[in-house]
Coordinates of C-alpha atoms in Angstrom, one line a residue:
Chain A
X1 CA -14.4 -57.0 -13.3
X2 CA -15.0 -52.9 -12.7
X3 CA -14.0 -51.4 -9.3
X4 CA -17.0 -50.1 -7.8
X5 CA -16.8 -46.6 -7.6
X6 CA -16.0 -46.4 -3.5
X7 CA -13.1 -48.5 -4.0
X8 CA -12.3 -46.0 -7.3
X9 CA -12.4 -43.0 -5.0
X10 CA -10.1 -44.3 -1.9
X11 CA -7.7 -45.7 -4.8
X12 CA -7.2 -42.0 -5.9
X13 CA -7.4 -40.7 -2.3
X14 CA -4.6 -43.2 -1.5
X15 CA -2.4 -42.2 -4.8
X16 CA -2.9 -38.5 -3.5
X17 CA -1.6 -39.2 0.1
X18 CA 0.9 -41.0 -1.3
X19 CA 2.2 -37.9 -3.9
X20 CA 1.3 -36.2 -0.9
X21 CA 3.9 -37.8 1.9
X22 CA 6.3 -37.6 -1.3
X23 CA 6.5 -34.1 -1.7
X24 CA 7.0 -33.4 2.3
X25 CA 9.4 -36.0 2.1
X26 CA 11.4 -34.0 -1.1
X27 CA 11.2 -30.8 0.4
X28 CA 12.9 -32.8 3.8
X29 CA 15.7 -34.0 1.5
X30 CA 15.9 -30.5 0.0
X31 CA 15.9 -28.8 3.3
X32 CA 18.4 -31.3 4.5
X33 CA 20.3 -30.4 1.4
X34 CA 20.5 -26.7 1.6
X35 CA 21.7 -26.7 5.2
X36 CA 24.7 -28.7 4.3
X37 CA 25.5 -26.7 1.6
X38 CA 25.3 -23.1 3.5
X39 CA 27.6 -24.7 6.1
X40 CA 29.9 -25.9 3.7
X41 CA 30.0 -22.7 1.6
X42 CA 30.8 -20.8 5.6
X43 CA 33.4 -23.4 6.0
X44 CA 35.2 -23.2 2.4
X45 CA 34.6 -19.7 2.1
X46 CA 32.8 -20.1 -1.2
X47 CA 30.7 -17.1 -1.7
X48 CA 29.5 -18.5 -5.4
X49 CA 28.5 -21.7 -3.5
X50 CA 26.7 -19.2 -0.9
X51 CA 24.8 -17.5 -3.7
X52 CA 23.7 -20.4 -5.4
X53 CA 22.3 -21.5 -1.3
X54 CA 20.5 -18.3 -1.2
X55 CA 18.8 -18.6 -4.7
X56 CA 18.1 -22.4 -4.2
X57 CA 15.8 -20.9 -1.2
X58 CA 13.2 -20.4 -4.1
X59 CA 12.8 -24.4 -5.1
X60 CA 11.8 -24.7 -1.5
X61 CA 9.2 -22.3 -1.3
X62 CA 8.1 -23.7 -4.4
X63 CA 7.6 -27.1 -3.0
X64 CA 6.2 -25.4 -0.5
X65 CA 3.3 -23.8 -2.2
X66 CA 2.7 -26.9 -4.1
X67 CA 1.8 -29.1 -0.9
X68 CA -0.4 -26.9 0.5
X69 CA -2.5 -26.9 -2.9
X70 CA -2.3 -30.6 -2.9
X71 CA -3.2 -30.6 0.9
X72 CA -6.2 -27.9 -0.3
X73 CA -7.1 -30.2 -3.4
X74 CA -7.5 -33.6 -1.1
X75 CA -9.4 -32.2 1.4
X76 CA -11.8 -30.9 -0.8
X77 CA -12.0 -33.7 -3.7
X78 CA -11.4 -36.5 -1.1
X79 CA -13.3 -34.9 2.0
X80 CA -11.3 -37.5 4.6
X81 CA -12.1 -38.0 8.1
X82 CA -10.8 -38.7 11.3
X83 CA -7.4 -39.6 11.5
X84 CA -7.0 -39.3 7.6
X85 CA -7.9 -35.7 8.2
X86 CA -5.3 -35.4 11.3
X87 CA -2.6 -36.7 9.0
X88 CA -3.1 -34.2 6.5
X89 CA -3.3 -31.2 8.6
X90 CA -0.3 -32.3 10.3
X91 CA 1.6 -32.8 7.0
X92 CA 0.3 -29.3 6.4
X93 CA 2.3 -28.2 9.4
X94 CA 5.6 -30.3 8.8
X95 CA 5.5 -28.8 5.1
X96 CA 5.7 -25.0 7.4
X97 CA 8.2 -26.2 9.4
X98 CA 10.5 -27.4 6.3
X99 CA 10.1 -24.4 4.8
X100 CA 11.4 -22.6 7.5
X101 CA 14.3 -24.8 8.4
X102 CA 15.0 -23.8 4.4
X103 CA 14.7 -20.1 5.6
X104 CA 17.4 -20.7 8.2
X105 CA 19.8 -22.1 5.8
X106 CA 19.4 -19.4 3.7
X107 CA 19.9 -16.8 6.7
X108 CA 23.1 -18.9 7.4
X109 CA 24.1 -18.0 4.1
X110 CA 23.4 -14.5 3.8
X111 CA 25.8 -14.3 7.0
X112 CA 28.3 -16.3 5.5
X113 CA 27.9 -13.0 2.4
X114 CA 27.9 -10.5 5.2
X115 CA 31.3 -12.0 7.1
X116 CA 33.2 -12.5 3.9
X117 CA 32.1 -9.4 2.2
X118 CA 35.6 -8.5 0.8
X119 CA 36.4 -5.0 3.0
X120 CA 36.6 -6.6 6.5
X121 CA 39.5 -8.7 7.3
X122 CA 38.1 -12.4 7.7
X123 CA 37.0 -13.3 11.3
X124 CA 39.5 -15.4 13.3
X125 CA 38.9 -19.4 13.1
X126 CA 38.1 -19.6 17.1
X127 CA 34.8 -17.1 16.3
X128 CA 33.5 -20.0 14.5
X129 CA 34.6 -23.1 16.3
X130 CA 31.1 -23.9 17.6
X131 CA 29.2 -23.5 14.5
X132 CA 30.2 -26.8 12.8
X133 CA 29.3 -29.2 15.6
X134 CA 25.7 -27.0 16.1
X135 CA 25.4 -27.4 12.7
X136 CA 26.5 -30.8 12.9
X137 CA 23.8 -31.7 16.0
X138 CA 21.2 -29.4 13.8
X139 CA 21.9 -31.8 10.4
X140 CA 21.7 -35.0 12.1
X141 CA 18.2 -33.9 14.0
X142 CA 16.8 -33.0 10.8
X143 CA 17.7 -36.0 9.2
X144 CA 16.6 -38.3 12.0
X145 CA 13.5 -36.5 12.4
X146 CA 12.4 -37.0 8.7
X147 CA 13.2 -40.7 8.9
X148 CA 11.0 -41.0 11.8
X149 CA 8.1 -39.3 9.9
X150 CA 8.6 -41.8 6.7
X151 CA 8.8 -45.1 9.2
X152 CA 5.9 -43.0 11.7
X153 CA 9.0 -44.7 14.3
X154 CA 7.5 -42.5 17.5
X155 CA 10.8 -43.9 20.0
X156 CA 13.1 -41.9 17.5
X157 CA 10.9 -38.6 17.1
X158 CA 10.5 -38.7 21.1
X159 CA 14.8 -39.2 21.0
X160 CA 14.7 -35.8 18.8
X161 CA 13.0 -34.1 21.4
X162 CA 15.3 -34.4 23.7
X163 CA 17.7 -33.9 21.4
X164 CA 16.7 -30.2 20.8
X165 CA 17.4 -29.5 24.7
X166 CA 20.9 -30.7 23.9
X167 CA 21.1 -28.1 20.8
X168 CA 20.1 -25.5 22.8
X169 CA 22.6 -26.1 25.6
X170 CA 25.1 -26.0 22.6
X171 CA 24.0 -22.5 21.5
X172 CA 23.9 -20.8 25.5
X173 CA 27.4 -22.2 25.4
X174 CA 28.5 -21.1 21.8
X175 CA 26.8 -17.9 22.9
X176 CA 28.7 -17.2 26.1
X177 CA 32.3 -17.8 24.3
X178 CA 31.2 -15.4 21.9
X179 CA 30.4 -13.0 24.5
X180 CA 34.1 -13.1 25.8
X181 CA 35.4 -13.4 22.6
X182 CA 33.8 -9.9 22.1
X183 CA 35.0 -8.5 25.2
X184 CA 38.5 -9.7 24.6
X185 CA 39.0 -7.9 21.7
X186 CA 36.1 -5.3 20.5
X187 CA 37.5 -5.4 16.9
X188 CA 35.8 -8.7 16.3
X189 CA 32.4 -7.6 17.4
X190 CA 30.9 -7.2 13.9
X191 CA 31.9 -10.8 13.2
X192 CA 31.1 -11.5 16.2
X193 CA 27.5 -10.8 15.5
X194 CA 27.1 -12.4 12.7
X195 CA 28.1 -16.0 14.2
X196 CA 25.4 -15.0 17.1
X197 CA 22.6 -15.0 14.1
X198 CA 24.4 -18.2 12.6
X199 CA 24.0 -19.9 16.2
X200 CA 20.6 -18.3 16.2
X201 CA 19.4 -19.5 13.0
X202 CA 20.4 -23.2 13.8
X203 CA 19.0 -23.5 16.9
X204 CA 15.8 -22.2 15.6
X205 CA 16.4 -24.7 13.2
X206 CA 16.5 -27.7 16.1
X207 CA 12.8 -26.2 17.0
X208 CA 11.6 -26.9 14.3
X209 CA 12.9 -30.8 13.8
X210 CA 11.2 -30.8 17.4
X211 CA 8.0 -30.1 16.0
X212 CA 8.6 -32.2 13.0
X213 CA 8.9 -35.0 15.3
X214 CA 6.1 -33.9 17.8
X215 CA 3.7 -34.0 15.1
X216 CA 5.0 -37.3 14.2
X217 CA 3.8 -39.0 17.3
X218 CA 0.9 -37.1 17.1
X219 CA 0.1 -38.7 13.8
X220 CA 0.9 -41.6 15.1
X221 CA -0.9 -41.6 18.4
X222 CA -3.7 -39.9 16.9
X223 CA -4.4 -43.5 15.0
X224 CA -3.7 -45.8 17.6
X225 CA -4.8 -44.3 21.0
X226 CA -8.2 -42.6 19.8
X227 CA -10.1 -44.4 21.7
X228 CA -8.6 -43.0 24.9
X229 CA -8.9 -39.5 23.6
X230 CA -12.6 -38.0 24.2
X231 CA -11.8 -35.4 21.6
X232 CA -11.6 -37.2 19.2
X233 CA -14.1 -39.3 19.8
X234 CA -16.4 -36.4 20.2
X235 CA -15.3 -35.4 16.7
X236 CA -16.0 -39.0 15.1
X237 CA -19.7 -39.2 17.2
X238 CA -20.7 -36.1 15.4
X239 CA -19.4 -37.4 12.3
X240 CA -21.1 -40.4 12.6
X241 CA -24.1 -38.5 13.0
X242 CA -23.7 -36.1 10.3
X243 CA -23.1 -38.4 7.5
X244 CA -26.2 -40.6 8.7
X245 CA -28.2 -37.3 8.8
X246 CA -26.7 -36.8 5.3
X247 CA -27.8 -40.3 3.9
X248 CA -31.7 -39.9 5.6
X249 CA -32.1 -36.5 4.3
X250 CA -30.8 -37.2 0.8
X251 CA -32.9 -39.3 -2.2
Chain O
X1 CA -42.6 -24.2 8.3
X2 CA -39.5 -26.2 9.5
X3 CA -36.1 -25.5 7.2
X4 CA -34.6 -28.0 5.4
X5 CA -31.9 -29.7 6.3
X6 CA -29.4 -27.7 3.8
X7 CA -30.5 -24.4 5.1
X8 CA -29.8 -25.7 8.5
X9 CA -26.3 -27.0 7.5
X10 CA -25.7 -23.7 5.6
X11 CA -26.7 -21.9 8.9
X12 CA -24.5 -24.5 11.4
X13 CA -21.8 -23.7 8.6
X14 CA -22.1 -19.8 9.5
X15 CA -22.2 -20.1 13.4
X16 CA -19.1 -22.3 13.1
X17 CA -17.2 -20.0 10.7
X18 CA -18.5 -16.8 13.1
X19 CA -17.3 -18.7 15.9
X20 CA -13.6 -19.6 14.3
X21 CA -13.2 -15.7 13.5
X22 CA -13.6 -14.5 16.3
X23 CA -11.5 -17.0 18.0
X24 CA -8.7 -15.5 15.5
X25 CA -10.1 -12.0 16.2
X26 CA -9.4 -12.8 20.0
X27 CA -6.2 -14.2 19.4
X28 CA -5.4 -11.3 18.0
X29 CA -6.3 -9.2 20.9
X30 CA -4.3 -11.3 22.8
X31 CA -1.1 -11.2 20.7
X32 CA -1.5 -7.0 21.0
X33 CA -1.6 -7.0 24.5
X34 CA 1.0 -9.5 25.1
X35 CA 3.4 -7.2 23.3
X36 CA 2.2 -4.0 25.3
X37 CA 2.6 -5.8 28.6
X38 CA 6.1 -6.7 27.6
X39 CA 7.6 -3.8 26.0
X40 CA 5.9 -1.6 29.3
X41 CA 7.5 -4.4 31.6
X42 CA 10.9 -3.6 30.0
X43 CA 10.3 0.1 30.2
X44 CA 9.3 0.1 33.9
X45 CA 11.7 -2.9 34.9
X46 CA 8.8 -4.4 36.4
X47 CA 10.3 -7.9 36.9
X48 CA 6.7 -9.4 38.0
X49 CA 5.3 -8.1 35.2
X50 CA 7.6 -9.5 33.1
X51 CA 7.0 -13.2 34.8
X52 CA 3.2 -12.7 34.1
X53 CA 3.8 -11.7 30.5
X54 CA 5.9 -15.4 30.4
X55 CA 2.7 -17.2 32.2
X56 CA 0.1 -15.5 30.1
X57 CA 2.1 -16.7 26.8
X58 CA -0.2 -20.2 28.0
X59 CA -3.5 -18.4 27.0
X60 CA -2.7 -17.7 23.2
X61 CA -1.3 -21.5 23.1
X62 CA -4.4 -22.7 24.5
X63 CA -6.5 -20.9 22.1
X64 CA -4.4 -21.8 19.3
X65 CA -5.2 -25.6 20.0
X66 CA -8.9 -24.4 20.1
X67 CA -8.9 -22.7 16.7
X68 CA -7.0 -25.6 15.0
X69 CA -9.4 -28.3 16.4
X70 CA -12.1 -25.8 15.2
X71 CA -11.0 -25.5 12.0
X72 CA -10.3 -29.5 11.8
X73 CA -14.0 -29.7 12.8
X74 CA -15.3 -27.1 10.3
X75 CA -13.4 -29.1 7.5
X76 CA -14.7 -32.4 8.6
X77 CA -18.3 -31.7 9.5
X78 CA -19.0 -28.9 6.7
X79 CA -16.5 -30.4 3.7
X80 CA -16.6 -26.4 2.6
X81 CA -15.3 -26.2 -0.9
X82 CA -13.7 -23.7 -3.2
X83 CA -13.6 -20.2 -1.6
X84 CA -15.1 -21.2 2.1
X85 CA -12.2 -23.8 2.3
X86 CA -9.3 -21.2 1.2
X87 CA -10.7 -18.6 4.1
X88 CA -10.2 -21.9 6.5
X89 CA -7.2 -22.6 5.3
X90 CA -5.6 -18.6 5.7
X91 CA -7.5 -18.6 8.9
X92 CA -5.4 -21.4 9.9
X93 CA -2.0 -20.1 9.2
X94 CA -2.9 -17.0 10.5
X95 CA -3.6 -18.6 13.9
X96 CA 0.5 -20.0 13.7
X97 CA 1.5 -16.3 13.2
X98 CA -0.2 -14.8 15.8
X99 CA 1.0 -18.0 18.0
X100 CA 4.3 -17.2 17.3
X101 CA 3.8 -13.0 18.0
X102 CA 2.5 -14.1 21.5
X103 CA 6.2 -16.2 21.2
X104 CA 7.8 -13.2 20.3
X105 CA 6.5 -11.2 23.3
X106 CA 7.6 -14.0 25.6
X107 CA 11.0 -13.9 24.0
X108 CA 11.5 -10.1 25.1
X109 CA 10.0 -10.9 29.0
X110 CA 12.6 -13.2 28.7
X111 CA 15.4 -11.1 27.5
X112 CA 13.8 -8.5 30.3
X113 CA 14.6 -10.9 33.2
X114 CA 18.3 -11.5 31.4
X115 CA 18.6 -7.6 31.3
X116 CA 17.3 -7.0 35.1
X117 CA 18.7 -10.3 36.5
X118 CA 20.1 -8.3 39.8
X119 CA 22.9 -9.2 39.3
X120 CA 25.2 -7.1 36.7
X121 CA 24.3 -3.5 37.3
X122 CA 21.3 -2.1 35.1
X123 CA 22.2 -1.4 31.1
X124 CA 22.4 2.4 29.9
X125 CA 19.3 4.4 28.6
X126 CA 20.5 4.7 25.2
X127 CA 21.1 0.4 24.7
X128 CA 17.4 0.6 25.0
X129 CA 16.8 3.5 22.7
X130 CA 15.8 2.0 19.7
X131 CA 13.2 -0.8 21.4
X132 CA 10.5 1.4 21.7
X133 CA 10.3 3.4 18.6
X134 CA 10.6 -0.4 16.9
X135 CA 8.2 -1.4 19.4
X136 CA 5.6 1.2 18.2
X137 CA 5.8 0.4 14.7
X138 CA 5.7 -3.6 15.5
X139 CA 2.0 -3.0 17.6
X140 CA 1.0 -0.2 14.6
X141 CA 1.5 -2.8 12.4
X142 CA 0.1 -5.7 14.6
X143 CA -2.8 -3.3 15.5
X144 CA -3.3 -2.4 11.0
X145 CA -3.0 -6.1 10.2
X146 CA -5.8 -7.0 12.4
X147 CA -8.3 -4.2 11.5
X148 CA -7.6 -5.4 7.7
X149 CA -8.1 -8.6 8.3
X150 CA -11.4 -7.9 10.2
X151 CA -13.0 -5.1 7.9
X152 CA -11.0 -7.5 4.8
X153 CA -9.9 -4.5 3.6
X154 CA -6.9 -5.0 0.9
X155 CA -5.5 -1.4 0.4
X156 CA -4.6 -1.2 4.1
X157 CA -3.2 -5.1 4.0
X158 CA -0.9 -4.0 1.0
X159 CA 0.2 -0.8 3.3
X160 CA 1.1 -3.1 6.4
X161 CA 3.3 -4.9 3.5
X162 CA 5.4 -1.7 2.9
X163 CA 5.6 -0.8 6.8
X164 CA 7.2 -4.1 6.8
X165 CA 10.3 -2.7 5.0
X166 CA 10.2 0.4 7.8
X167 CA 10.9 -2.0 10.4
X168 CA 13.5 -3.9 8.5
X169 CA 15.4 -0.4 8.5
X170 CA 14.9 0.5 11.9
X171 CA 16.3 -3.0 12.8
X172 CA 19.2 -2.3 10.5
X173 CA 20.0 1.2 12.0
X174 CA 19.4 -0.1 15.5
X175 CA 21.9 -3.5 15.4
X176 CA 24.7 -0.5 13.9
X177 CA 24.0 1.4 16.8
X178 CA 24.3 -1.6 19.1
X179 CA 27.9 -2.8 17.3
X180 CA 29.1 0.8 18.0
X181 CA 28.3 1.0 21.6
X182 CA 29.7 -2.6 22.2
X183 CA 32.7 -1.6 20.4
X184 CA 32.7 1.5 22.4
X185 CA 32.6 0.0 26.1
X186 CA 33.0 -3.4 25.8
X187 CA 31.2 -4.1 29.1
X188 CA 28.3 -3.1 27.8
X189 CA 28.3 -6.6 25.4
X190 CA 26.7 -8.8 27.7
X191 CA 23.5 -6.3 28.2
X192 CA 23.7 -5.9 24.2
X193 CA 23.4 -9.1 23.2
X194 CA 20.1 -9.2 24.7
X195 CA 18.8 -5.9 23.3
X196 CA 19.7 -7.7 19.8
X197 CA 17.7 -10.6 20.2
X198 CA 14.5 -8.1 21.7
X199 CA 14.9 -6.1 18.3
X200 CA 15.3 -9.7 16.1
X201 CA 11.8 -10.5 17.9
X202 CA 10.3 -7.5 17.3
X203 CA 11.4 -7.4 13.6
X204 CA 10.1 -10.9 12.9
X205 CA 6.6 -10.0 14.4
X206 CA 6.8 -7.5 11.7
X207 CA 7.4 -10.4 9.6
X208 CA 4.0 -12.4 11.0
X209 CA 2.3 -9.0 10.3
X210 CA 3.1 -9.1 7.0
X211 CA 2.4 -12.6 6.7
X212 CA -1.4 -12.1 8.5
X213 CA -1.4 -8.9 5.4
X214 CA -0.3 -11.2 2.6
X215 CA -3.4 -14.0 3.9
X216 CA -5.7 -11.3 4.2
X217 CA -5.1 -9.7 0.5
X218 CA -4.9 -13.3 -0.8
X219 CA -8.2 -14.2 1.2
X220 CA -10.2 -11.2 -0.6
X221 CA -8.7 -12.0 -4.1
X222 CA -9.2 -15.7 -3.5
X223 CA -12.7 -14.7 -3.3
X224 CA -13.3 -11.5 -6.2
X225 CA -10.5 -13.0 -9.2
X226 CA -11.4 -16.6 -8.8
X227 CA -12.2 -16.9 -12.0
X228 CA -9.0 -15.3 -14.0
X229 CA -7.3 -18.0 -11.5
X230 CA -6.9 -21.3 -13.6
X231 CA -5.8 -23.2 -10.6
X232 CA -8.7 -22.3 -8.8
X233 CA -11.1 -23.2 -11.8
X234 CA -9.2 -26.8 -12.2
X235 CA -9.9 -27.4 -8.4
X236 CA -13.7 -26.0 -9.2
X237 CA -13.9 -27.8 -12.3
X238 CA -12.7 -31.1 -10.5
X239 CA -14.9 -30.6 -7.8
X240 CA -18.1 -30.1 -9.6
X241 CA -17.3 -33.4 -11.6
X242 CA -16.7 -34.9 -8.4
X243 CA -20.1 -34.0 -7.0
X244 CA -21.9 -35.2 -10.1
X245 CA -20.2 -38.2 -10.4
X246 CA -21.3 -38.9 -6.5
X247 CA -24.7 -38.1 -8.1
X248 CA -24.9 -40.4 -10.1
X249 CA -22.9 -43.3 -8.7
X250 CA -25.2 -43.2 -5.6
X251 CA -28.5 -43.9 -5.1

């Protein structure tokens, strides 16, 4: 028996959310990914390892620019409303927010080039001691805030939020050693430095698993709770509207 | 004689796009004075300023919420296609850069309060020497990207993309300057560490600029070399069979 041609169209809308979510969720693993590796290139001292971080930066992107055609492509072929809509434009945003995580990994490594760049004597261990267990709190906040976007798990994207507060306290503490560290002994200000944009970059990084896991909820909510949010409603009323006015006007 | 109904969506389609550009525009406007207000704060150590700057931060947030939910609405009620839906699209990442300016003026009110805290004694003219000169060409730049994006006018886009590389320089020259003087007088490393993060902020709204430049040529080509784009012609292409096949699978 033939599909009718309704049920044809949402079958393809589904099989492009689906390569959709896929992408975001390849470009999560790739981001994840990438920040291990510059850490572990910093930590072993690797600068070939380090290079290959920086130039990996460009599969990202790629992903990147791939996602938002698809994103374009379904929103124009499939014209989805309501929440289908929402979860697209929020997958839209996540796939911003991966990308830049993948931009933070690759500033990580371009320190990691600028602190071992062969002329200056290596930077004492204790000017890098809080950079592993940032990175560390950074990792795990990434990973746990792409698993809650593939199970849509809103208690463990709210648990990332408050994880990022603990991130940050991290980095104003990181930040004050480094400080005295500096003042201690001058010489190791231009490493110094350095580990104050490797800090930088991964609390940044923490932001943006925040908002990873704030528009989870968001996607979430957005489905269940609509009918408690006038907005929305407001938005579906006019649609309502607008495809009936479609339907009397047309033949 | 009354129009007909596709006129009077073609016209609602106008008002709504009108109505989302100058929501941008005024963004925009906002993002510029944002970055006045803090960078005169920081000259004049006007500590209430400075708070204000930090509370008006609210405004561009609030209007960033608006233009998304417009542009969501636009999408959903209009279904633009092809061209119209690419200028929605860049519209909408152009609202998250000038979100994240407004972010980047906040970030130097906050440094300004760090600075001025009353508590260590005031930092040296020449820690703050480079800010405004960086300061200038961040606004210019801010100021440029704006006017091309309103007028759409490509050769001055592709200019903001080279002043981009000026302020990379001057960030450069100015974080050497700051190493030196910390090096120099080691007391002086708590008050530079927060000069470094002003200039980081100021350099990345460079960064938005040239990202608000890089939408704006892409918008304008998106538009004129459509057709030497095959990706753009699949999607047109895909769409147009779409339509008909609607067409005739309805009655």
């Amino acid at each position: 028996m033939p599909i009718s041609p309704e049920a044809h169209t949402v079958k393809q809308f589904d099989v492009q959310l689906a390569n959709l979510r896929n992408m975001v969720m390849e470009m999560g693993g790739l981001a994840e990914d990438q920040l291990k590796r510059a850490i572990a290139a910093l930590d072993e001292e690797d600068l070939a390892a380090t290079r290959e971080t920086i130039a990996r930066d460009r599969i990202i992107n790629g992903l990147q620019l791939k996602a938002d055609e698809e994103c374009i492509s379904i929103i124009a072929l499939r014209q989805p409303l309501g929440s289908d809509l929402r979860l697209i434009m929020s997958l839209a945003s996540i796939v911003t927010d991966l990308e830049r995580i993948g931009d933070g990994a690759k500033k990580i490594a371009r320190m990691t080039l600028h602190i071992y760049d062969g002329v200056s004597s290596p930077p004492s261990a204790k000017l890098l001691r809080d950079v592993k267990p940032m990175a560390q709190t950074a990792a795990t906040m990434l990973h746990d805030c792409l698993d809650a976007l593939a199970r849509l798990d809103v208690p463990k994207a709210l648990s990332i939020i408050h994880s990022d507060t603990e991130l940050d306290q991290e980095f104003q503490g990181a930040l004050r050693r480094l400080i005295t560290y500096m003042m201690e002994d001058p010489r190791t200000i231009g490493h110094a430095i350095n580990v104050v944009f490797i800090i930088k970059a991964l609390e940044r990084i923490g932001d943006h698993c925040k908002n990873i896991a704030e528009h989870t909820v968001y996607l979430v909510e957005g489905k269940n709770i609509q009918q408690r949010r006038n907005i929305d409603m407001n938005v579906v009323d006019a649609l309502v509207k607008d495809v009936e006015m479609t339907w009397t006007n047309n033949p």
